Amino acid sequence: MRTVIQRVSEASVIVDGRTIASIGRGILVLAAFRTGDTAQDLDWMARKCLDLRIFEDEAGKMNLSVMDTDGEVLVVSQFTLYGNCRKGRRPAYTDSAPGPEALRLYREFVDNISSKWPKTAEGEFGAMMEVKLVNDGPVTLIVDREM
């Protein structure tokens, strides 16, 4: 599993011209899944997203998590995070989990995060989404869960 986590002051997802999810201050989690990802991988990543200390404390040091700051979480599925660009000019997505498996993993991941932190919103799996965000910092992290 791979995520890109962005600290945001706001973020939203638009599908077919209508906003389906939006958050204020918190994190945007772009999530990709590969064949073989397990429940343990999903739980590890959910905990990592929620526990990362990427928000400033009173001293200005990144020492607080999204939960410490009572922030919100927006999860968006993005299979292109496993795009392999090493050869040629067209990314290969052979490492991405196929649709039905990716949907199952995505649902399990969102359920895992929201069971730990109810201030969780999500995009629409498989849809063409317009993701708008204001990156705060900017703070952007790539987190991989090795098999």
PDB file of C-alpha atoms in Angstrom:
ATOM      1  CA  MET A   1       0.000   0.000   0.000  1.00  0.00           C
ATOM      2  CA  ARG A   2       1.130   3.516  -0.775  1.00  0.00           C
ATOM      3  CA  THR A   3      -0.234   6.894   0.300  1.00  0.00           C
ATOM      4  CA  VAL A   4       0.497  10.525  -0.296  1.00  0.00           C
ATOM      5  CA  ILE A   5      -0.486  12.512   2.784  1.00  0.00           C
ATOM      6  CA  GLN A   6      -0.938  16.255   2.513  1.00  0.00           C
ATOM      7  CA  ARG A   7      -1.574  18.604   5.390  1.00  0.00           C
ATOM      8  CA  VAL A   8      -4.389  20.872   4.232  1.00  0.00           C
ATOM      9  CA  SER A   9      -6.306  23.891   5.432  1.00  0.00           C
ATOM     10  CA  GLU A  10      -9.192  22.631   3.266  1.00  0.00           C
ATOM     11  CA  ALA A  11      -9.885  20.005   0.609  1.00  0.00           C
ATOM     12  CA  SER A  12     -12.834  18.792  -1.419  1.00  0.00           C
ATOM     13  CA  VAL A  13     -13.839  16.240  -4.037  1.00  0.00           C
ATOM     14  CA  ILE A  14     -16.125  17.091  -6.943  1.00  0.00           C
ATOM     15  CA  VAL A  15     -17.759  14.439  -9.159  1.00  0.00           C
ATOM     16  CA  ASP A  16     -19.935  15.395 -12.132  1.00  0.00           C
ATOM     17  CA  GLY A  17     -19.999  19.016 -11.022  1.00  0.00           C
ATOM     18  CA  ARG A  18     -21.183  18.369  -7.473  1.00  0.00           C
ATOM     19  CA  THR A  19     -19.151  18.405  -4.273  1.00  0.00           C
ATOM     20  CA  ILE A  20     -19.386  14.962  -2.673  1.00  0.00           C
ATOM     21  CA  ALA A  21     -16.955  15.536   0.212  1.00  0.00           C
ATOM     22  CA  SER A  22     -15.138  18.415   1.834  1.00  0.00           C
ATOM     23  CA  ILE A  23     -13.032  19.004   4.915  1.00  0.00           C
ATOM     24  CA  GLY A  24     -11.458  21.910   6.706  1.00  0.00           C
ATOM     25  CA  ARG A  25      -8.062  21.720   8.412  1.00  0.00           C
ATOM     26  CA  GLY A  26      -6.674  18.194   8.409  1.00  0.00           C
ATOM     27  CA  ILE A  27      -5.117  15.718   6.006  1.00  0.00           C
ATOM     28  CA  LEU A  28      -5.837  14.580   2.473  1.00  0.00           C
ATOM     29  CA  VAL A  29      -4.845  10.942   1.996  1.00  0.00           C
ATOM     30  CA  LEU A  30      -4.365   9.744  -1.582  1.00  0.00           C
ATOM     31  CA  ALA A  31      -4.351   5.945  -1.307  1.00  0.00           C
ATOM     32  CA  ALA A  32      -3.211   3.221  -3.717  1.00  0.00           C
ATOM     33  CA  PHE A  33      -3.454  -0.517  -3.252  1.00  0.00           C
ATOM     34  CA  ARG A  34      -1.579  -3.437  -4.757  1.00  0.00           C
ATOM     35  CA  THR A  35      -2.301  -7.107  -5.031  1.00  0.00           C
ATOM     36  CA  GLY A  36      -1.348  -8.815  -1.801  1.00  0.00           C
ATOM     37  CA  ASP A  37      -2.125  -5.938   0.550  1.00  0.00           C
ATOM     38  CA  THR A  38      -3.429  -7.393   3.810  1.00  0.00           C
ATOM     39  CA  ALA A  39      -5.641  -6.251   6.672  1.00  0.00           C
ATOM     40  CA  GLN A  40      -2.429  -5.714   8.660  1.00  0.00           C
ATOM     41  CA  ASP A  41      -1.097  -3.401   5.912  1.00  0.00           C
ATOM     42  CA  LEU A  42      -4.320  -1.401   5.920  1.00  0.00           C
ATOM     43  CA  ASP A  43      -4.357  -1.102   9.710  1.00  0.00           C
ATOM     44  CA  TRP A  44      -0.692  -0.070   9.795  1.00  0.00           C
ATOM     45  CA  MET A  45      -1.323   2.629   7.176  1.00  0.00           C
ATOM     46  CA  ALA A  46      -4.486   3.884   8.887  1.00  0.00           C
ATOM     47  CA  ARG A  47      -2.606   4.255  12.163  1.00  0.00           C
ATOM     48  CA  LYS A  48       0.328   5.923  10.383  1.00  0.00           C
ATOM     49  CA  CYS A  49      -1.953   8.484   8.702  1.00  0.00           C
ATOM     50  CA  LEU A  50      -3.719   9.337  11.944  1.00  0.00           C
ATOM     51  CA  ASP A  51      -0.634   9.327  14.176  1.00  0.00           C
ATOM     52  CA  LEU A  52       1.860  11.267  12.036  1.00  0.00           C
ATOM     53  CA  ARG A  53       2.940  14.370  13.916  1.00  0.00           C
ATOM     54  CA  ILE A  54       2.775  16.911  11.098  1.00  0.00           C
ATOM     55  CA  PHE A  55       0.902  19.766  12.793  1.00  0.00           C
ATOM     56  CA  GLU A  56       2.635  22.469  14.819  1.00  0.00           C
ATOM     57  CA  ASP A  57       2.375  22.740  18.581  1.00  0.00           C
ATOM     58  CA  GLU A  58       2.480  26.045  20.510  1.00  0.00           C
ATOM     59  CA  ALA A  59       6.241  26.228  19.967  1.00  0.00           C
ATOM     60  CA  GLY A  60       5.902  25.894  16.184  1.00  0.00           C
ATOM     61  CA  LYS A  61       7.351  22.377  16.144  1.00  0.00           C
ATOM     62  CA  MET A  62       5.609  19.628  14.151  1.00  0.00           C
ATOM     63  CA  ASN A  63       4.598  17.619  17.165  1.00  0.00           C
ATOM     64  CA  LEU A  64       0.829  17.023  16.816  1.00  0.00           C
ATOM     65  CA  SER A  65      -1.243  14.530  14.840  1.00  0.00           C
ATOM     66  CA  VAL A  66      -4.487  15.201  12.983  1.00  0.00           C
ATOM     67  CA  MET A  67      -6.331  13.712  15.968  1.00  0.00           C
ATOM     68  CA  ASP A  68      -4.403  15.911  18.434  1.00  0.00           C
ATOM     69  CA  THR A  69      -5.605  18.964  16.511  1.00  0.00           C
ATOM     70  CA  ASP A  70      -9.183  17.680  16.126  1.00  0.00           C
ATOM     71  CA  GLY A  71      -8.658  17.839  12.357  1.00  0.00           C
ATOM     72  CA  GLU A  72     -10.474  16.082   9.554  1.00  0.00           C
ATOM     73  CA  VAL A  73      -9.410  13.371   7.104  1.00  0.00           C
ATOM     74  CA  LEU A  74     -10.304  13.040   3.426  1.00  0.00           C
ATOM     75  CA  VAL A  75      -9.408   9.726   1.750  1.00  0.00           C
ATOM     76  CA  VAL A  76      -9.241   9.512  -2.051  1.00  0.00           C
ATOM     77  CA  SER A  77      -8.410   6.377  -4.028  1.00  0.00           C
ATOM     78  CA  GLN A  78      -5.621   6.980  -6.568  1.00  0.00           C
ATOM     79  CA  PHE A  79      -4.341   3.881  -8.354  1.00  0.00           C
ATOM     80  CA  THR A  80      -1.874   5.985 -10.369  1.00  0.00           C
ATOM     81  CA  LEU A  81       0.412   6.142  -7.318  1.00  0.00           C
ATOM     82  CA  TYR A  82       1.630   2.711  -8.449  1.00  0.00           C
ATOM     83  CA  GLY A  83       2.346   3.936 -11.973  1.00  0.00           C
ATOM     84  CA  ASN A  84       5.747   2.644 -13.054  1.00  0.00           C
ATOM     85  CA  CYS A  85       7.480   5.267 -15.230  1.00  0.00           C
ATOM     86  CA  ARG A  86      10.899   3.628 -15.518  1.00  0.00           C
ATOM     87  CA  LYS A  87      10.516   2.437 -19.117  1.00  0.00           C
ATOM     88  CA  GLY A  88       8.988   4.249 -22.039  1.00  0.00           C
ATOM     89  CA  ARG A  89       6.671   7.216 -21.863  1.00  0.00           C
ATOM     90  CA  ARG A  90       3.442   5.568 -20.712  1.00  0.00           C
ATOM     91  CA  PRO A  91       3.163   4.551 -17.056  1.00  0.00           C
ATOM     92  CA  ALA A  92       2.502   0.870 -16.395  1.00  0.00           C
ATOM     93  CA  TYR A  93       0.017   0.024 -13.660  1.00  0.00           C
ATOM     94  CA  THR A  94       0.832  -3.659 -13.246  1.00  0.00           C
ATOM     95  CA  ASP A  95       1.585  -3.173  -9.541  1.00  0.00           C
ATOM     96  CA  SER A  96      -1.880  -1.705  -8.837  1.00  0.00           C
ATOM     97  CA  ALA A  97      -4.519  -4.051  -7.498  1.00  0.00           C
ATOM     98  CA  PRO A  98      -7.206  -4.793 -10.119  1.00  0.00           C
ATOM     99  CA  GLY A  99     -10.546  -2.977  -9.767  1.00  0.00           C
ATOM    100  CA  PRO A 100     -12.594  -5.412  -7.638  1.00  0.00           C
ATOM    101  CA  GLU A 101      -9.693  -6.115  -5.283  1.00  0.00           C
ATOM    102  CA  ALA A 102      -8.770  -2.416  -5.064  1.00  0.00           C
ATOM    103  CA  LEU A 103     -12.382  -1.536  -4.232  1.00  0.00           C
ATOM    104  CA  ARG A 104     -12.438  -4.098  -1.409  1.00  0.00           C
ATOM    105  CA  LEU A 105      -9.119  -2.795  -0.047  1.00  0.00           C
ATOM    106  CA  TYR A 106     -10.248   0.827  -0.345  1.00  0.00           C
ATOM    107  CA  ARG A 107     -13.504   0.146   1.530  1.00  0.00           C
ATOM    108  CA  GLU A 108     -11.621  -1.718   4.251  1.00  0.00           C
ATOM    109  CA  PHE A 109      -9.049   1.097   4.532  1.00  0.00           C
ATOM    110  CA  VAL A 110     -11.698   3.846   4.782  1.00  0.00           C
ATOM    111  CA  ASP A 111     -13.647   1.791   7.330  1.00  0.00           C
ATOM    112  CA  ASN A 112     -10.440   1.256   9.315  1.00  0.00           C
ATOM    113  CA  ILE A 113      -9.620   4.969   9.446  1.00  0.00           C
ATOM    114  CA  SER A 114     -13.186   6.060  10.191  1.00  0.00           C
ATOM    115  CA  SER A 115     -13.494   3.521  13.024  1.00  0.00           C
ATOM    116  CA  LYS A 116     -10.468   5.173  14.651  1.00  0.00           C
ATOM    117  CA  TRP A 117     -11.385   8.764  13.740  1.00  0.00           C
ATOM    118  CA  PRO A 118     -14.990   9.611  12.857  1.00  0.00           C
ATOM    119  CA  LYS A 119     -14.089  12.931  11.217  1.00  0.00           C
ATOM    120  CA  THR A 120     -13.354  11.049   7.993  1.00  0.00           C
ATOM    121  CA  ALA A 121     -14.746  11.781   4.525  1.00  0.00           C
ATOM    122  CA  GLU A 122     -14.029  10.050   1.231  1.00  0.00           C
ATOM    123  CA  GLY A 123     -13.990  10.440  -2.511  1.00  0.00           C
ATOM    124  CA  GLU A 124     -15.820   8.123  -4.902  1.00  0.00           C
ATOM    125  CA  PHE A 125     -13.901   4.998  -5.857  1.00  0.00           C
ATOM    126  CA  GLY A 126     -13.425   4.660  -9.620  1.00  0.00           C
ATOM    127  CA  ALA A 127     -14.955   8.038 -10.497  1.00  0.00           C
ATOM    128  CA  MET A 128     -13.292  10.867 -12.374  1.00  0.00           C
ATOM    129  CA  MET A 129     -12.779  13.220  -9.466  1.00  0.00           C
ATOM    130  CA  GLU A 130     -11.718  16.811  -9.238  1.00  0.00           C
ATOM    131  CA  VAL A 131      -9.723  17.084  -6.017  1.00  0.00           C
ATOM    132  CA  LYS A 132      -9.226  20.602  -4.726  1.00  0.00           C
ATOM    133  CA  LEU A 133      -6.925  21.354  -1.839  1.00  0.00           C
ATOM    134  CA  VAL A 134      -5.004  24.062  -0.115  1.00  0.00           C
ATOM    135  CA  ASN A 135      -1.760  22.465   1.014  1.00  0.00           C
ATOM    136  CA  ASP A 136      -0.777  23.917   4.387  1.00  0.00           C
ATOM    137  CA  GLY A 137       2.969  24.392   4.705  1.00  0.00           C
ATOM    138  CA  PRO A 138       3.330  22.829   2.195  1.00  0.00           C
ATOM    139  CA  VAL A 139       3.552  19.492   3.948  1.00  0.00           C
ATOM    140  CA  THR A 140       3.419  16.417   1.680  1.00  0.00           C
ATOM    141  CA  LEU A 141       4.630  12.937   2.604  1.00  0.00           C
ATOM    142  CA  ILE A 142       4.831   9.680   0.676  1.00  0.00           C
ATOM    143  CA  VAL A 143       4.289   6.620   2.868  1.00  0.00           C
ATOM    144  CA  ASP A 144       4.876   3.086   1.573  1.00  0.00           C
ATOM    145  CA  ARG A 145       3.969  -0.112   3.363  1.00  0.00           C
ATOM    146  CA  GLU A 146       6.469  -2.736   2.298  1.00  0.00           C
ATOM    147  CA  MET A 147       5.244  -6.294   1.944  1.00  0.00           C
TER     148      MET A 147
END
